[in-house]
Structures are given as structure tokens and as C-alpha cells.
PDB file of C-alpha atoms and ligand atoms in Angstrom:
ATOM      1  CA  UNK M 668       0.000   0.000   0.000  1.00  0.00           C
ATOM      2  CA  UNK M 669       1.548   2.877  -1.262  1.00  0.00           C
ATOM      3  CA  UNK M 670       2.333   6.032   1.711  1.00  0.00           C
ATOM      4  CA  UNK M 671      -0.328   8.839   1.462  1.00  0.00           C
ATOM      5  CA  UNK M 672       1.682  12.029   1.318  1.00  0.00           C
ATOM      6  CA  UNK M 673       0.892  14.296   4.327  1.00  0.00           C
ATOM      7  CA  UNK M 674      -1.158  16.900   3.185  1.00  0.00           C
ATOM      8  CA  UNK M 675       0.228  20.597   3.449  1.00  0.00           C
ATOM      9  CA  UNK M 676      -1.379  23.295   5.401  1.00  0.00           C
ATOM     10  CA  UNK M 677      -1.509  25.991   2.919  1.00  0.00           C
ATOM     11  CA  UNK M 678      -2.452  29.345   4.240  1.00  0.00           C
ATOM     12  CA  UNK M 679      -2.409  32.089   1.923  1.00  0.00           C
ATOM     13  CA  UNK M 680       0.100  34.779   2.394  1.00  0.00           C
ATOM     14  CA  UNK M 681      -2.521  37.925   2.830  1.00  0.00           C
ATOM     15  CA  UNK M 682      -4.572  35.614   5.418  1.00  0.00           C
ATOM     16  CA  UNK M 683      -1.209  34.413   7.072  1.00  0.00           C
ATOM     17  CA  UNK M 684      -0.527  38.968   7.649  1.00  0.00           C
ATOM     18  CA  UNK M 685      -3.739  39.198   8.892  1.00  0.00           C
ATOM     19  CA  UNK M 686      -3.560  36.441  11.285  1.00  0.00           C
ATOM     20  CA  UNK M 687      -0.206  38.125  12.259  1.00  0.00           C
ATOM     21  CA  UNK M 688      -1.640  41.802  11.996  1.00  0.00           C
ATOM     22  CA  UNK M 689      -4.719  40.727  14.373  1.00  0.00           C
ATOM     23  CA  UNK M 690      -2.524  38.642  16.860  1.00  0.00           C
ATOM     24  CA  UNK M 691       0.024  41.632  17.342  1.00  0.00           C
ATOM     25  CA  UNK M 692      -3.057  44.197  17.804  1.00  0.00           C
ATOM     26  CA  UNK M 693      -4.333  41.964  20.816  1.00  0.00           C
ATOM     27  CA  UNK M 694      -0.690  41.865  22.608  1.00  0.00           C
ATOM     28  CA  UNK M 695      -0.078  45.662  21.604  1.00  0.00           C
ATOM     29  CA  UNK M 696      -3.550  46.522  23.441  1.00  0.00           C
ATOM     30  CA  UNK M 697      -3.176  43.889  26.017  1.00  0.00           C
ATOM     31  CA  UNK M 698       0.588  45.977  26.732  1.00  0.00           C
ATOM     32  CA  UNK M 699      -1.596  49.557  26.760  1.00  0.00           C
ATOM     33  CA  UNK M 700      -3.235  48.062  29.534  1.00  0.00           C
ATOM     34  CA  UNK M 701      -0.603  47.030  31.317  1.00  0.00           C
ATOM     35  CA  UNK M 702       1.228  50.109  31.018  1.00  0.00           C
ATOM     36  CA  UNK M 703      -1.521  52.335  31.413  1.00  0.00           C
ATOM     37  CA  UNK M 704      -2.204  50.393  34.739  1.00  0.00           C
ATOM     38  CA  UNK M 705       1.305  50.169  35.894  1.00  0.00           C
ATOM     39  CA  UNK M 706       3.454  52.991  34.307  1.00  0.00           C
ATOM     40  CA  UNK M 707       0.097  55.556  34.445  1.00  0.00           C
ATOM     41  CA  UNK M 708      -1.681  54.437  37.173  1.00  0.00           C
ATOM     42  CA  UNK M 709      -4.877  54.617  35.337  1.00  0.00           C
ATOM     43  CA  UNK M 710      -7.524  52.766  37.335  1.00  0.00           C
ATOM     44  CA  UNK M 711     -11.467  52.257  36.985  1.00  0.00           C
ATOM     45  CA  UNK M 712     -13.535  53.789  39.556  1.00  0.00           C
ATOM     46  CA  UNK M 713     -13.533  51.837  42.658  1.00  0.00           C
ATOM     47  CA  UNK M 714     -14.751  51.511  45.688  1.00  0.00           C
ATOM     48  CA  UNK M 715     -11.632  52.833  47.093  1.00  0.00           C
ATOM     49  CA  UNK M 716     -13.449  56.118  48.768  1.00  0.00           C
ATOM     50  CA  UNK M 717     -16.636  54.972  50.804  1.00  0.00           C
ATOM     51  CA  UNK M 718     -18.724  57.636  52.140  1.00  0.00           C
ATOM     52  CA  UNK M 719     -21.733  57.093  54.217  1.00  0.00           C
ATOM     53  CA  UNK M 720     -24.619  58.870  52.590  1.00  0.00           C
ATOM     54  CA  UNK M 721     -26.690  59.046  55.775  1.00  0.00           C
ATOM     55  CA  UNK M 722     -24.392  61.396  57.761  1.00  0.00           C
ATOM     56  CA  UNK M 723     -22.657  63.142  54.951  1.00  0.00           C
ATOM     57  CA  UNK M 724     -23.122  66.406  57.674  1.00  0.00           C
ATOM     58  CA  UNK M 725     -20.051  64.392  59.872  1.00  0.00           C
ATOM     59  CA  UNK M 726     -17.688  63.900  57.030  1.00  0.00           C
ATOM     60  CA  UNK M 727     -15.524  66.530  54.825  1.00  0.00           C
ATOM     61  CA  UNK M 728     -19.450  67.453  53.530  1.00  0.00           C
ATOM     62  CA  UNK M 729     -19.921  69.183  56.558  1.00  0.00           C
ATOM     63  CA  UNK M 730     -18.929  73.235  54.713  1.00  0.00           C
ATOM     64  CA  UNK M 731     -20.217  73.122  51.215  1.00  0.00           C
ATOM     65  CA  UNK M 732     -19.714  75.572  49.073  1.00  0.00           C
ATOM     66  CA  UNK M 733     -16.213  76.953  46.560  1.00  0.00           C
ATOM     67  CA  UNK M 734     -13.118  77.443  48.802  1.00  0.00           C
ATOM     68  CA  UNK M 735     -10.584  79.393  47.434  1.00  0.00           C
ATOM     69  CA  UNK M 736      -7.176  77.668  48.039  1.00  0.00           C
ATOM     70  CA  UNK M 737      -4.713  80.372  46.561  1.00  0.00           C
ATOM     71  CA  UNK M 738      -3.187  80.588  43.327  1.00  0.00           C
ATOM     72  CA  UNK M 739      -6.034  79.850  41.470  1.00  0.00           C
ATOM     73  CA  UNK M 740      -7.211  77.051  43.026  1.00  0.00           C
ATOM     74  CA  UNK M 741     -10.416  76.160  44.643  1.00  0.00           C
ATOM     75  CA  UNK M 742     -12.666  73.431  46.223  1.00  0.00           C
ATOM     76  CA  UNK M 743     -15.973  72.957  45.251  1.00  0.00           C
ATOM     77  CA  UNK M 744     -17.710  70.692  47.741  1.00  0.00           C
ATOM     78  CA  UNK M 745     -21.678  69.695  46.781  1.00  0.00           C
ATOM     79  CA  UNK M 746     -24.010  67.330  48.058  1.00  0.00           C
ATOM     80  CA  UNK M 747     -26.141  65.839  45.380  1.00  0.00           C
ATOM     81  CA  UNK M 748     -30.177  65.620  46.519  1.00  0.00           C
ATOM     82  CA  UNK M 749     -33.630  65.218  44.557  1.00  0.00           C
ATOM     83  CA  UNK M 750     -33.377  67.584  43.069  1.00  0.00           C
ATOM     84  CA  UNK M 751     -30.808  70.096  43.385  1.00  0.00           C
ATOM     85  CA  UNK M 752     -26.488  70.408  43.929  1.00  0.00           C
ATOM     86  CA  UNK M 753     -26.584  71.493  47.475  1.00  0.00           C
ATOM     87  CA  UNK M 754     -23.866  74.395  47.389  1.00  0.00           C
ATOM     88  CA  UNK M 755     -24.084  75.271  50.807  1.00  0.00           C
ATOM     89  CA  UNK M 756     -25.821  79.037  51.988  1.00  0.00           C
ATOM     90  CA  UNK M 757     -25.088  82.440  50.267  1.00  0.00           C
ATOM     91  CA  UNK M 758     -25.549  81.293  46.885  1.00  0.00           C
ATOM     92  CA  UNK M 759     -26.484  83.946  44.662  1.00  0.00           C
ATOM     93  CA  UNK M 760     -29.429  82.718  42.318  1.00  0.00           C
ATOM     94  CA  UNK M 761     -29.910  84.354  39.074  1.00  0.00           C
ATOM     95  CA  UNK M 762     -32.875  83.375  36.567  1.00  0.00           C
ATOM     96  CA  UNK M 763     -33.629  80.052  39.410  1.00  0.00           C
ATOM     97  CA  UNK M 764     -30.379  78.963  39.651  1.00  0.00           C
ATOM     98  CA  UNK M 765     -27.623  79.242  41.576  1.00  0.00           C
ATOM     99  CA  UNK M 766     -24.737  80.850  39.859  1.00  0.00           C
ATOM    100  CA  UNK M 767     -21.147  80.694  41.223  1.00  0.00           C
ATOM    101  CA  UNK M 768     -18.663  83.267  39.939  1.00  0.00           C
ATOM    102  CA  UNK M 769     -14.864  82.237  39.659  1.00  0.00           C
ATOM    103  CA  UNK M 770     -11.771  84.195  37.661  1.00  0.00           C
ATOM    104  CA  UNK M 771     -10.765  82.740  34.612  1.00  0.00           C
ATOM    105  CA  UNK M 772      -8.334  79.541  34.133  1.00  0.00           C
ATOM    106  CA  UNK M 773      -9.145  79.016  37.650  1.00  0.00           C
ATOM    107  CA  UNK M 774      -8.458  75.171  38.445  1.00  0.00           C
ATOM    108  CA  UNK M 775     -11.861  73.749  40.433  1.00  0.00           C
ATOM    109  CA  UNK M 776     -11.375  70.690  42.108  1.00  0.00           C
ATOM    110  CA  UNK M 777     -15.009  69.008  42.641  1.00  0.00           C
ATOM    111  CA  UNK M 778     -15.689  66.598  45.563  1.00  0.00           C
ATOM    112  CA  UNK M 779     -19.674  65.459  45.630  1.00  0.00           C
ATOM    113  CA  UNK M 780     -21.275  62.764  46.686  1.00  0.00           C
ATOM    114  CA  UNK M 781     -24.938  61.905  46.772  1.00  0.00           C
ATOM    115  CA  UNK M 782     -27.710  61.971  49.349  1.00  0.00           C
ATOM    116  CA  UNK M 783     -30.233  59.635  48.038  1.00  0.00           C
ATOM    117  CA  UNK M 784     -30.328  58.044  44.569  1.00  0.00           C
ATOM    118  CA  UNK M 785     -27.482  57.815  41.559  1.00  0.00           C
ATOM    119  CA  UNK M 786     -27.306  61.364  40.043  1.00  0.00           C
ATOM    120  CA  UNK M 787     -24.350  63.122  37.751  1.00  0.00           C
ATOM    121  CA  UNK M 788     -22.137  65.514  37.501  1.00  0.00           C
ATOM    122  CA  UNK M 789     -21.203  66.806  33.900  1.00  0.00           C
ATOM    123  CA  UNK M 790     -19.882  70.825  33.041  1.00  0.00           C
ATOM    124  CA  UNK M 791     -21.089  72.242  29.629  1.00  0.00           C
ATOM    125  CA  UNK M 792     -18.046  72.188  27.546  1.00  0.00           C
ATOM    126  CA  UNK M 793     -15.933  71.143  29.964  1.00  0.00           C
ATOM    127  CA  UNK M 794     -13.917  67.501  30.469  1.00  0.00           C
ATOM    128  CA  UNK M 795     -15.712  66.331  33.472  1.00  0.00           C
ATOM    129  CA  UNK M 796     -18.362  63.677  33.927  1.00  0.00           C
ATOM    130  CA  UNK M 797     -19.350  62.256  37.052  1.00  0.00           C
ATOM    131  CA  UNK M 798     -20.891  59.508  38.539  1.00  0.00           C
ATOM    132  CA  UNK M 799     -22.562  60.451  42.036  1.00  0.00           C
ATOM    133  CA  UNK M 800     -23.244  57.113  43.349  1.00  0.00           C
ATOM    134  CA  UNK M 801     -25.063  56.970  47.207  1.00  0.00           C
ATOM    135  CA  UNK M 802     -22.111  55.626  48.929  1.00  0.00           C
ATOM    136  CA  UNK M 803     -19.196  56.841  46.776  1.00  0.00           C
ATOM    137  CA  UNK M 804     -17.383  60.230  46.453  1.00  0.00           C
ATOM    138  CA  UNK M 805     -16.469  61.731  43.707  1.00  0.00           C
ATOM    139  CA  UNK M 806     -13.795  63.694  42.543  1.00  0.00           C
ATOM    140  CA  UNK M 807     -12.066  65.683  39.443  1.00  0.00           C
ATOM    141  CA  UNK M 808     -10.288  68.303  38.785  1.00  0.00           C
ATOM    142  CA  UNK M 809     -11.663  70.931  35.589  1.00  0.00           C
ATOM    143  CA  UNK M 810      -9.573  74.062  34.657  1.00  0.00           C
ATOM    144  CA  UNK M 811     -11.953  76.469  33.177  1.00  0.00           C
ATOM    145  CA  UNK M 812      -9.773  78.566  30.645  1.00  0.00           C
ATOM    146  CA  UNK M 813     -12.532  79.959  28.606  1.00  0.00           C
ATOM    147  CA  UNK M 814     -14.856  82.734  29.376  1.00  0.00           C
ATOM    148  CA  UNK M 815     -18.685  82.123  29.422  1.00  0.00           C
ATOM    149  CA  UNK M 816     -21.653  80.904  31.489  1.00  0.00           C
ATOM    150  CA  UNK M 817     -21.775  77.179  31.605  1.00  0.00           C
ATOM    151  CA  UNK M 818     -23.987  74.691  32.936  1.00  0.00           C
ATOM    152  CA  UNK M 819     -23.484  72.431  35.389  1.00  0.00           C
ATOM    153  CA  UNK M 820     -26.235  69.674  35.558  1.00  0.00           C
ATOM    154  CA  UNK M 821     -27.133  66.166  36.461  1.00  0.00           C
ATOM    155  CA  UNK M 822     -27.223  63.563  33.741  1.00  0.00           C
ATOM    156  CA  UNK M 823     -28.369  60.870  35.456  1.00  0.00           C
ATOM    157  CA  UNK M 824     -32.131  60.250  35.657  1.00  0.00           C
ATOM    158  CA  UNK M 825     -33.053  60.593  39.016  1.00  0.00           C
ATOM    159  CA  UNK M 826     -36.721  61.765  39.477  1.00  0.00           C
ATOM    160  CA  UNK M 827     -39.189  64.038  38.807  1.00  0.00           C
ATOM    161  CA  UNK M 828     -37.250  67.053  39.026  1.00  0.00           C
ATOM    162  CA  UNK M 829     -34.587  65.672  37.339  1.00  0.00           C
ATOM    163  CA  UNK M 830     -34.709  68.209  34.390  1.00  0.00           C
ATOM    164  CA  UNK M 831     -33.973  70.927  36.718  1.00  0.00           C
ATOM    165  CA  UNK M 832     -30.948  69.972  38.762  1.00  0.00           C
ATOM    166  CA  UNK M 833     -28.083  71.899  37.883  1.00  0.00           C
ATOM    167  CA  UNK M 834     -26.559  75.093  38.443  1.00  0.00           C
ATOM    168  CA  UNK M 835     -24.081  78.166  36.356  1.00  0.00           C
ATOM    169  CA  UNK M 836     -20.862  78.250  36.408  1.00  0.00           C
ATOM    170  CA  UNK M 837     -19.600  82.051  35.455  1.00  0.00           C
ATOM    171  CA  UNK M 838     -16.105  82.191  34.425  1.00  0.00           C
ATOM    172  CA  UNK M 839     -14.289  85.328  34.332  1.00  0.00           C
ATOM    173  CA  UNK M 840     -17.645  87.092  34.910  1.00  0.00           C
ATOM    174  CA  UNK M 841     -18.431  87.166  31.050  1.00  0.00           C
TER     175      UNK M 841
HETATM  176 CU1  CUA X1715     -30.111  64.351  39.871  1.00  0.00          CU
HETATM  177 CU2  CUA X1715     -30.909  63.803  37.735  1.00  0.00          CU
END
């Protein structure tokens, strides 16, 4: 009986660089993790900041409101409620909503958490986005270098009065 000749395992040379191509993408993203992890310390939210949403009044929530910290720099503290950022007293309130006045390219650091349900966090214009999860605090930093009036609202659905939570933002008094 005559020896069958193995077959061959032809793989055509354009799928052969794509199998390459696609395997290399998957370690080059897999490595963007790790370094991005690692090198970056770029991390998911976690649960790394607990708050207790019950007696937010005993915690660093106790004086809400903008702090000016020098240079530039301030602390906004809020407490997120149906259905309104609590900003602490003296607000001025223009048109139904509060409006807080800072100078231009001033750096804001926001620290909120939440009362009650989920609600959000998210600046007109601006690279900031929160999550304001009962439980959690949230924090990030927003440098607001253009002039304007800008919105700062809730994007998270959170009630019948949902539509208005937010307040202004005046920058530079424009
Ligand atoms: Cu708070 Cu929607």
C-alpha cells in the first residue's frame, strides 16, 4: 500500500498577515493596559473612597460651598439631593439657579457625593463627567480657561425634578 503524502497546510500569504496583523493588535492593546495600569496608574472607579450617605453632615461634607485655596485654586464641595447640587448658603441665584462666579483659568477641584439616589455631575463644555453614586465620592479636577456661562447639571435620571438639577458656572464674569 503505497504512503499517502501528508497533506500541506496551505495558508495564503494575505490571510497568514492578517492572522499576524490581528494577533500583534491583541498583545499591543493587552501591553496599553498594562502600562496604562502600571506605568500611568490609570484605574477604573472603585470603591476605594466609601462615604456614608446618611451622615454626609459628619464627614468633609460638613462646609459646602467653593473654597478658594490660593493661586487659582479652589474646592468645590456639593451634596447631590432630589433635586438640586446642594452648594451650601449664600448662593447667589440668578434666573432660578444658583450661579457661582470664579476668575478665569481658575483650576476647580469638585468633591460630591450623593444623598439619596445615583445622580451626575457633567460641566457644559468642559472635560468632566461624574458619577454620584449613594455611597461613593467623587472627585475631578476641571480648569476652566474659557470665558462664558456654563452649565453644570445632572445627567443621570433621578426623578421628577430631574430636568432641573443643575446650576451656572460664570467664568471670568463674562
Ligand atoms: Cu439628579 Cu438627575
Amino acid at each position: 500500500m503505497a504512503q499517502q503524502p501528508q497533506p500541506k497546510l496551505e495558508i495564503d500569504k494575505y490571510e497568514r498577515t492578517y492572522l499576524i496583523l490581528a494577533v500583534a493588535m491583541v498583545g499591543i492593546f493587552f501591553a496599553a493596559i498594562l502600562a496604562g495600569a502600571f506605568a500611568f496608574n490609570v484605574r477604573p472607579p472603585d470603591a476605594a473612597e466609601f462615604v456614608n450617605p446618611l451622615t454626609l453632615g459628619q464627614t468633609e461634607f460638613t462646609q459646602l460651598g467653593l473654597f478658594d485655596r490660593g493661586n487659582n485654586n479652589y474646592d468645590l464641595y456639593s451634596i447631590a439631593q432630589m433635586w438640586q447640587f446642594n452648594l451650601g448658603p449664600g448662593v447667589p441665584v440668578e434666573a432660578g439657579h444658583q450661579v457661582l462666579d470664579i476668575p478665569l483659568n481658575a483650576r476647580v477641584t469638585f468633591h460630591v457625593a450623593s444623598r439619596d439616589v445615583n445622580h451626575g455631575l457633567f460641566v457644559q463644555y468642559h472635560n468632566i463627567n461624574l458619577q454620584l453614586v449613594p455611597g461613593h465620592v467623587a472627585r475631578q479636577s476641571v480648569i476652566f480657561d474659557r470665558p462664558g456661562t456654563f452649565w453644570v447639571v445632572c445627567h443621570e435620571y433621578c426623578g421628577r425634578g430631574h430636568h432641573n438639577m443643575g446650576f451656572m458656572i460664570r467664568v471670568g464674569n463674562a
